[in-house]
Coordinates of C-alpha atoms in Angstrom, one line a residue:
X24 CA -16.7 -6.5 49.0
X25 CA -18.6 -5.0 46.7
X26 CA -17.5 -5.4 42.8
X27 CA -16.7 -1.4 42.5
X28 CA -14.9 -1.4 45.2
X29 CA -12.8 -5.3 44.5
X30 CA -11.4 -3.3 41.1
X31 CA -10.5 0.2 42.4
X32 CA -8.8 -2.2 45.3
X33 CA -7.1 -4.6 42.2
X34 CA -6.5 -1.3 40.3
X35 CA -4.4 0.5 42.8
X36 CA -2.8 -2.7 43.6
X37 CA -1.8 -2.9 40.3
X38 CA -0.2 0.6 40.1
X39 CA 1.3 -0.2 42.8
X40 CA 3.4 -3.0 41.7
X41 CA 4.3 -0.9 38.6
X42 CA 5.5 1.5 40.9
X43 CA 7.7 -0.6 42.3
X44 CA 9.3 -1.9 39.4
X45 CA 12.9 -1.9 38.1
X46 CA 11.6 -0.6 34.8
X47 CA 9.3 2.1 36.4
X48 CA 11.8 3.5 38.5
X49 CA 14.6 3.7 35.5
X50 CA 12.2 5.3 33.5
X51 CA 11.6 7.8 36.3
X52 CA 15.1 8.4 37.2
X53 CA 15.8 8.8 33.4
X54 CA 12.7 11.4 33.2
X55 CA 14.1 13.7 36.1
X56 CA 17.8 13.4 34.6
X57 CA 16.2 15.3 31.5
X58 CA 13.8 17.6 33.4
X59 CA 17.4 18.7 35.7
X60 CA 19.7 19.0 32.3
X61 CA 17.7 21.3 30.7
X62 CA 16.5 23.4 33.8
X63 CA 19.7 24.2 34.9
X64 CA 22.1 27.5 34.1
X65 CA 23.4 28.3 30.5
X66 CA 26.6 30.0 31.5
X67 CA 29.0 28.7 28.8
X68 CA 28.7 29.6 25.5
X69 CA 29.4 27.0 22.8
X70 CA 28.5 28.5 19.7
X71 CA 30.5 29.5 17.0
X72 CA 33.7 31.5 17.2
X73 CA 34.9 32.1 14.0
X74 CA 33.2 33.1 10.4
X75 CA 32.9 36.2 8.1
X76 CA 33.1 40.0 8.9
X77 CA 30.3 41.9 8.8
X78 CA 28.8 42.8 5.6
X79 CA 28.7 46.5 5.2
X80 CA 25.0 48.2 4.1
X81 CA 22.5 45.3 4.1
X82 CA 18.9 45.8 3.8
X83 CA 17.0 43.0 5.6
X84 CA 13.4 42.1 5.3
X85 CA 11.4 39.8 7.6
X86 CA 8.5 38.2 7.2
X87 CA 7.1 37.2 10.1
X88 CA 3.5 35.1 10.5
X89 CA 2.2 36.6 13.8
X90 CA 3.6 39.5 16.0
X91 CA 0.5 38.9 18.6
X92 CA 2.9 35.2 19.2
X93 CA 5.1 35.8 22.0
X94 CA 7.6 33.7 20.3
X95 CA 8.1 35.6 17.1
X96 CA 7.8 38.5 18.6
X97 CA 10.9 37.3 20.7
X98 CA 12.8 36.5 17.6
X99 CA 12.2 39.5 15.6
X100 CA 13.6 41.4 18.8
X101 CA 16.6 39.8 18.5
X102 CA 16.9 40.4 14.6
X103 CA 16.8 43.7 15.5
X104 CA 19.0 44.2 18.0
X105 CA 21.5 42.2 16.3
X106 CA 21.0 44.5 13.1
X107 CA 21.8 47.4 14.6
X108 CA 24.7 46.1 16.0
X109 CA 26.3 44.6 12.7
X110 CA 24.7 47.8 10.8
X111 CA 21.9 46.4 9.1
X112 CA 18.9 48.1 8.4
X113 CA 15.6 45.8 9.2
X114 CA 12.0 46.2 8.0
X115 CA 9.4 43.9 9.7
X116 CA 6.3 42.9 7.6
X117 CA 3.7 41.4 9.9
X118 CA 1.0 38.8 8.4
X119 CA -1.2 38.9 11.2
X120 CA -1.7 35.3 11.4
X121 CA -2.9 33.8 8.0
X122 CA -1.9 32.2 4.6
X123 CA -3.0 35.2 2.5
X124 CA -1.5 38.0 4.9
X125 CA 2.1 35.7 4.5
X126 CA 1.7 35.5 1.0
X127 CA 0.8 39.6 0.8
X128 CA 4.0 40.1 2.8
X129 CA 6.4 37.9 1.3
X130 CA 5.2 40.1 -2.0
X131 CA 6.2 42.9 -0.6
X132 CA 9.0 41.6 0.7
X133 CA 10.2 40.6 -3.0
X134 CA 9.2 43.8 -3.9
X135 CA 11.9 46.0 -1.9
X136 CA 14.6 44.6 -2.9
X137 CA 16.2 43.5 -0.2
X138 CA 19.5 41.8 0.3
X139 CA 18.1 38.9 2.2
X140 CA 15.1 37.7 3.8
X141 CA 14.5 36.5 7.1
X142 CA 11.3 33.8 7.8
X143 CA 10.0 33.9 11.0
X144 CA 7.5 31.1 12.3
X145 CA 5.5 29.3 9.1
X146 CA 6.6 26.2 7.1
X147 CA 8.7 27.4 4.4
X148 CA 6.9 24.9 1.9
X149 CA 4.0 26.8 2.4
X150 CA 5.4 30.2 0.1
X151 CA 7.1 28.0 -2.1
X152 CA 6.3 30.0 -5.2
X153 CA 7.3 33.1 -3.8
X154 CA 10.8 32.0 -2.3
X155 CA 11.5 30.0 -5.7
X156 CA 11.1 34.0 -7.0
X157 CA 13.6 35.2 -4.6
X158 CA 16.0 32.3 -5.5
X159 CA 16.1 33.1 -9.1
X160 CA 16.7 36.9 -7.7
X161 CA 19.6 35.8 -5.6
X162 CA 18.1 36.7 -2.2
X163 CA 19.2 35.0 0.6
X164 CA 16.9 33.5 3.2
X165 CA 17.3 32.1 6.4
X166 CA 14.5 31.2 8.8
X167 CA 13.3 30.2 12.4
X168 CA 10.9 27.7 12.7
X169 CA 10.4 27.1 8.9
X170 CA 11.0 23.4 9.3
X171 CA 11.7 20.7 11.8
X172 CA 14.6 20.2 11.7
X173 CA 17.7 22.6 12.2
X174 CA 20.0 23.9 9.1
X175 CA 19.6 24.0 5.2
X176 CA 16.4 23.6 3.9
X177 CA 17.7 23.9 0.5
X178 CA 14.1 22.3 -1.4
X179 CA 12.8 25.6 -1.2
X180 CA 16.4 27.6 -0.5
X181 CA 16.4 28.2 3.2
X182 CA 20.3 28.9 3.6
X183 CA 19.9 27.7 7.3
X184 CA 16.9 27.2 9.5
X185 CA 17.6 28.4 13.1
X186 CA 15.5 26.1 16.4
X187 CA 16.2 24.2 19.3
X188 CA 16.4 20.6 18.7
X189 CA 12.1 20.6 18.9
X190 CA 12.3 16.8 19.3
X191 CA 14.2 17.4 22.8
X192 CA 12.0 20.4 23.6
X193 CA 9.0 17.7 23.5
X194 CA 10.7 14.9 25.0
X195 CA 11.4 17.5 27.9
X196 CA 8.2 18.8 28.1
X197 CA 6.5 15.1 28.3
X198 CA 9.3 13.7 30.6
X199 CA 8.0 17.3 33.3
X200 CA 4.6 15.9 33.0
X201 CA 5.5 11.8 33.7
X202 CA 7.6 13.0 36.9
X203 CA 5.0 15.6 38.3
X204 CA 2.5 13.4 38.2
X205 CA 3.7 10.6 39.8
X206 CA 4.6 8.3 37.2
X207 CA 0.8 8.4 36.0
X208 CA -0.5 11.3 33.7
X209 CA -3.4 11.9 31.8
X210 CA -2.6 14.4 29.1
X211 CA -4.3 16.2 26.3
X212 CA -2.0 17.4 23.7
X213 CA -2.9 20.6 21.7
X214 CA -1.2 21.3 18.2
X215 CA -1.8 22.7 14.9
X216 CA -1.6 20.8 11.7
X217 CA -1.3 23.6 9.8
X218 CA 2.8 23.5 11.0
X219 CA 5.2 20.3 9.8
X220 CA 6.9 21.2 13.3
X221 CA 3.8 21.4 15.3
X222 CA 2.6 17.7 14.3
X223 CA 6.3 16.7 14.8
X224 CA 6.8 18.2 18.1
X225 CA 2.8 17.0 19.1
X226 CA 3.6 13.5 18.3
X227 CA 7.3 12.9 20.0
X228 CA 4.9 14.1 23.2
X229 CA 2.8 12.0 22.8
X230 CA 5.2 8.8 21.8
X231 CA 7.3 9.8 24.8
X232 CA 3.9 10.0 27.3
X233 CA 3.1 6.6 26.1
X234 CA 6.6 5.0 26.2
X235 CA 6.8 6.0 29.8
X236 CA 3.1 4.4 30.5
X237 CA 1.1 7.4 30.8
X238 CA -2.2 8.2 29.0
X239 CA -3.2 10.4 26.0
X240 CA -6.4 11.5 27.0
X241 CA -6.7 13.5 23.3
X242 CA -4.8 15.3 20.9
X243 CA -6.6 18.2 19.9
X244 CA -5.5 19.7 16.7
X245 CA -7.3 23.4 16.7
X246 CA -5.2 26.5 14.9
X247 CA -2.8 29.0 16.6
X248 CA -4.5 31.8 14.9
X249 CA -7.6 30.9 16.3
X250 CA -6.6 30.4 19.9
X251 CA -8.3 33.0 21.5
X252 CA -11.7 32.1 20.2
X253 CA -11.0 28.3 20.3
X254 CA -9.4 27.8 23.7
X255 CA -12.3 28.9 26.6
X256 CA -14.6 27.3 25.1
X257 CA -12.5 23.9 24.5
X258 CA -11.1 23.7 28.2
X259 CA -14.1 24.0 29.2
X260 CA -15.8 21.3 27.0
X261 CA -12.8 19.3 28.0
X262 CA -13.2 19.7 32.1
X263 CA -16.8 17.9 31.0
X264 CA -15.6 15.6 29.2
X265 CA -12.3 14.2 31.3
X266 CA -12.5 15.8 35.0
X267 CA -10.0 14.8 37.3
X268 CA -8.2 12.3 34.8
X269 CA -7.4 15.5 33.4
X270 CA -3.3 16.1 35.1
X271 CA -1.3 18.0 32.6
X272 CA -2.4 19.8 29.2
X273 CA 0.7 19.9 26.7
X274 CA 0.6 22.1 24.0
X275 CA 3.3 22.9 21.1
X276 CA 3.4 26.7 21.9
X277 CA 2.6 29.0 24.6
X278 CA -0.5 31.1 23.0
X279 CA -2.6 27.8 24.0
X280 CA -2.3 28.4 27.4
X281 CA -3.0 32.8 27.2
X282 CA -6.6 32.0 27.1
X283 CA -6.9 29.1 29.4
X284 CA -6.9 30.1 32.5
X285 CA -10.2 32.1 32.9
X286 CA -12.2 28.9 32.0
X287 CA -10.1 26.9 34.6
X288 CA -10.8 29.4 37.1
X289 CA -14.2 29.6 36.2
X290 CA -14.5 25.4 37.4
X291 CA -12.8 26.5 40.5
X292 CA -9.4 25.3 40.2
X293 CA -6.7 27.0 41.7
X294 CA -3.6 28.6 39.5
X295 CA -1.4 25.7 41.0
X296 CA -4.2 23.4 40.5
X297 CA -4.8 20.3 37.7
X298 CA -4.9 20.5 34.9
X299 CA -1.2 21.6 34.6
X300 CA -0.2 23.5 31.7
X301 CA 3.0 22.8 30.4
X302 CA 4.3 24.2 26.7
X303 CA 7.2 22.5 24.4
X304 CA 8.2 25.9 23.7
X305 CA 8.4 29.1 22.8
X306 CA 9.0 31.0 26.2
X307 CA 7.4 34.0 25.9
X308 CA 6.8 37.1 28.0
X309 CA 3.0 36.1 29.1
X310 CA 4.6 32.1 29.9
X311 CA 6.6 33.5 32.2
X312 CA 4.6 36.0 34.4
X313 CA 1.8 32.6 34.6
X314 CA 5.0 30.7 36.0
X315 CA 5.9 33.3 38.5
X316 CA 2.4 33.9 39.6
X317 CA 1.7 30.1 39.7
X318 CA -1.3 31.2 37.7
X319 CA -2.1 28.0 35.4
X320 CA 1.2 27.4 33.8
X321 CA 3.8 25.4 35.4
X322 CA 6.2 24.8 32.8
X323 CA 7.9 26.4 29.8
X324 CA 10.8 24.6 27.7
X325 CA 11.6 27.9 26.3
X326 CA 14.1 28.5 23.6
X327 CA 16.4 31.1 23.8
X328 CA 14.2 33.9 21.5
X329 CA 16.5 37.0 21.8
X330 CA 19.8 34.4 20.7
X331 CA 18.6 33.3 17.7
X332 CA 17.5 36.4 16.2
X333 CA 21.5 37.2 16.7
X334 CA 22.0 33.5 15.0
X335 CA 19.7 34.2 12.6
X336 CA 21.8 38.1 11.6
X337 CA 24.9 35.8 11.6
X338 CA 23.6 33.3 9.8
X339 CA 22.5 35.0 6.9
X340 CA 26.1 37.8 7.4
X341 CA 27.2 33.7 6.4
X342 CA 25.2 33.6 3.5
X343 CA 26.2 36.7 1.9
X344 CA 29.9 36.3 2.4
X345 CA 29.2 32.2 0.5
X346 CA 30.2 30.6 3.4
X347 CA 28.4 27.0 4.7
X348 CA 26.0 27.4 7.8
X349 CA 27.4 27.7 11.0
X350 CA 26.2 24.5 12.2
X351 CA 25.4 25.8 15.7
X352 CA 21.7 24.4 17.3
X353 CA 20.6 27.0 20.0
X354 CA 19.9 25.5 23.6
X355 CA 16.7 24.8 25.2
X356 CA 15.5 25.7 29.1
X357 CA 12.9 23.6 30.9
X358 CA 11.5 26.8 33.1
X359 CA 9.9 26.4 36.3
X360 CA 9.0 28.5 39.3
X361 CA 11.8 27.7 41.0
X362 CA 14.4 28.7 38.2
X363 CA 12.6 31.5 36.9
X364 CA 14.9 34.2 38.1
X365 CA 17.9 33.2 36.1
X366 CA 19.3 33.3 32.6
X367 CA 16.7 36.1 31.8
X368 CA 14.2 35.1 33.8
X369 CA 13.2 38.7 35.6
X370 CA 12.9 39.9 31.7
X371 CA 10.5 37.4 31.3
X372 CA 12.7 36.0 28.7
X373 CA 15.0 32.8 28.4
X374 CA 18.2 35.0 27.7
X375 CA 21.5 33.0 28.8
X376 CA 24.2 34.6 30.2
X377 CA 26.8 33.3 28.0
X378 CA 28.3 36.1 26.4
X379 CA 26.6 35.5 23.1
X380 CA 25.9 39.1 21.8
X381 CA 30.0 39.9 22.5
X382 CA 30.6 36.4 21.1
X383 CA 28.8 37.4 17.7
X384 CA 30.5 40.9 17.7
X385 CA 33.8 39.6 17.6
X386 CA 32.8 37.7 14.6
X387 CA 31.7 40.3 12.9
X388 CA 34.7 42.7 13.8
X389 CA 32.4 45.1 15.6

């Protein structure tokens, strides 16, 4: 036998005795009871049920990083839809995607006056300056996606910061990837350093892909903002580079995946085919059609967008009547082609059908 062919032989011997394992197939049946928890219905709502009435006349600003990202876009939806319902009146100032275009709008934001601000997708620590102005000014803020973790972020005054629990959004996302490919992926992990969260989320992938004895091809650290330019370009370089060891791409946020599949295509893979693209969040509109189409996305763990604008209304309706946070951490939705019809899913949106907008109403006495 010839020596190439003794080690492929001793190789796939090898994985196949791991396969067999006790502590292979735990790992695996552990990995699908994740991927079926979070893909199944959100029917019951288990947010809050009490807190203050509405506050009557509020002017509400947000400042919001990106509206091309699905995500935000999402979010800020949901802020206003909730605003009209409490009785809010909303302006949306949008950075277009850079430092300086944040730090222009959070200006103008101080500059109206407004009886709270609301952060939508940047790390808060980033316009510390400008939100230790609206502290001394007695402006509320609340946020989504200003931090890792969920609630307070009182260093730089955050009254509460509204997410998933991102560390369960990436152990989902990783855990898809470990059972679709058969116990032995080879990832590549895209993220963008320029977010606390995205590194946070990007690393408990990759600690989970690794606990569960897959491979980390790379983690590629390349800009949101850029991903349009960046990403054809990449995928491609990557196909060179890594071929068929190539299974599943993971990626911290959608966008990565908007301007992927024309490359993939382009090597003559089909829209089902590997690589696989799978996001740890946000669920947006574009995510979804890809999934439906089977058109180089296979998974989303989408968060519930139009929700946590509404928690984000309430939230802040919280901080204006001095009340504590309401403590409540929005659910997340592992979304596939076989689930993407429900709990929003033909609006292209993870929006569950629990009740939430009536449950928030209530609430507020409207």
């Amino acid at each position: 036998m010839k020596r190439r062919d003794f080690l492929a032989t001793t190789a796939a011997a090898a994985f196949g005795l791991m396969l067999a394992s006790p502590a292979f197939a735990d790992a695996m049946a552990d990995a699908k009871a994740v991927v079926e928890k979070y893909a199944s219905k959100v029917e019951k709502w288990d947010g809050p049920t009490g807190g203050p009435k509405a506050a009557e006349g509020k002017t509400v600003v947000v400042v919001a990083a990106d509206m091309k990202n699905g995500g935000i876009l999402g979010v800020v939806n949901g802020i206003e839809e909730a605003a009209a319902a409490i009785g809010w009146k909303v302006t949306v100032l949008d950075s277009a995607g850079s430092i300086e275009g944040r730090t222009a709008s959070f200006g103008q934001a101080l500059t109206l006056k407004p009886g709270g601000i609301i952060i939508t997708g940047f790390d808060a620590v980033e316009q510390k300056p400008a939100m230790e102005e609206a502290k001394k000014a007695g402006i509320p803020m609340v946020a989504w996606h200003a931090a890792p973790a969920v609630g307070p972020v009182e260093e730089v005054g955050v009254f509460a910061n509204v997410t998933t629990d991102a560390m369960e959004v990436s152990k989902a996302a990783a855990d898809y990837a470990f059972v679709d490919a058969g116990g032995k992926p080879g990832v590549i992990i895209f993220t963008d350093s320029t977010y606390a969260i995205a590194i946070a989320k990007a690393d408990k992938m990759k600690a989970e892909i690794e606990a569960l004895g897959g491979t980390v091809l790379e983690y590629v650290d390349t800009p949101i903002a850029e991903t349009s330019q960046r990403m054809p370009q990449l995928t491609t370089t990557l196909l060179q580079k890594y071929g068929e060891q190539w299974t599943h791409s993971l990626a911290i946020n959608d966008i990565y995946f908007d301007f992927m599949g024309p490359s993939l295509a382009a090597a003559g893979i089909a829209g089902d085919g590997a690589p696989k693209s799978v996001a740890a969040g946000d669920g947006s509109e574009s995510a979804y059609q890809r999934i439906r189409a089977r058109q180089y996305q296979s998974v989303t763990v989408a968060e519930p967008l139009n929700l946590q604008g509404w928690q984000l209304v309430d939230e802040l309706n919280r901080a204006f009547a001095g009340e504590q946070w309401s403590g409540y951490v929005s659910p997340l939705h592992v979304v596939t082609v076989d689930n993407v019809e429900f709990d929003g899913g033909p609006k292209n949106s993870f929006d569950p059908d629990n009740g939430y907008r009536d449950e928030y109403k209530k609430i507020w006495g409207k």
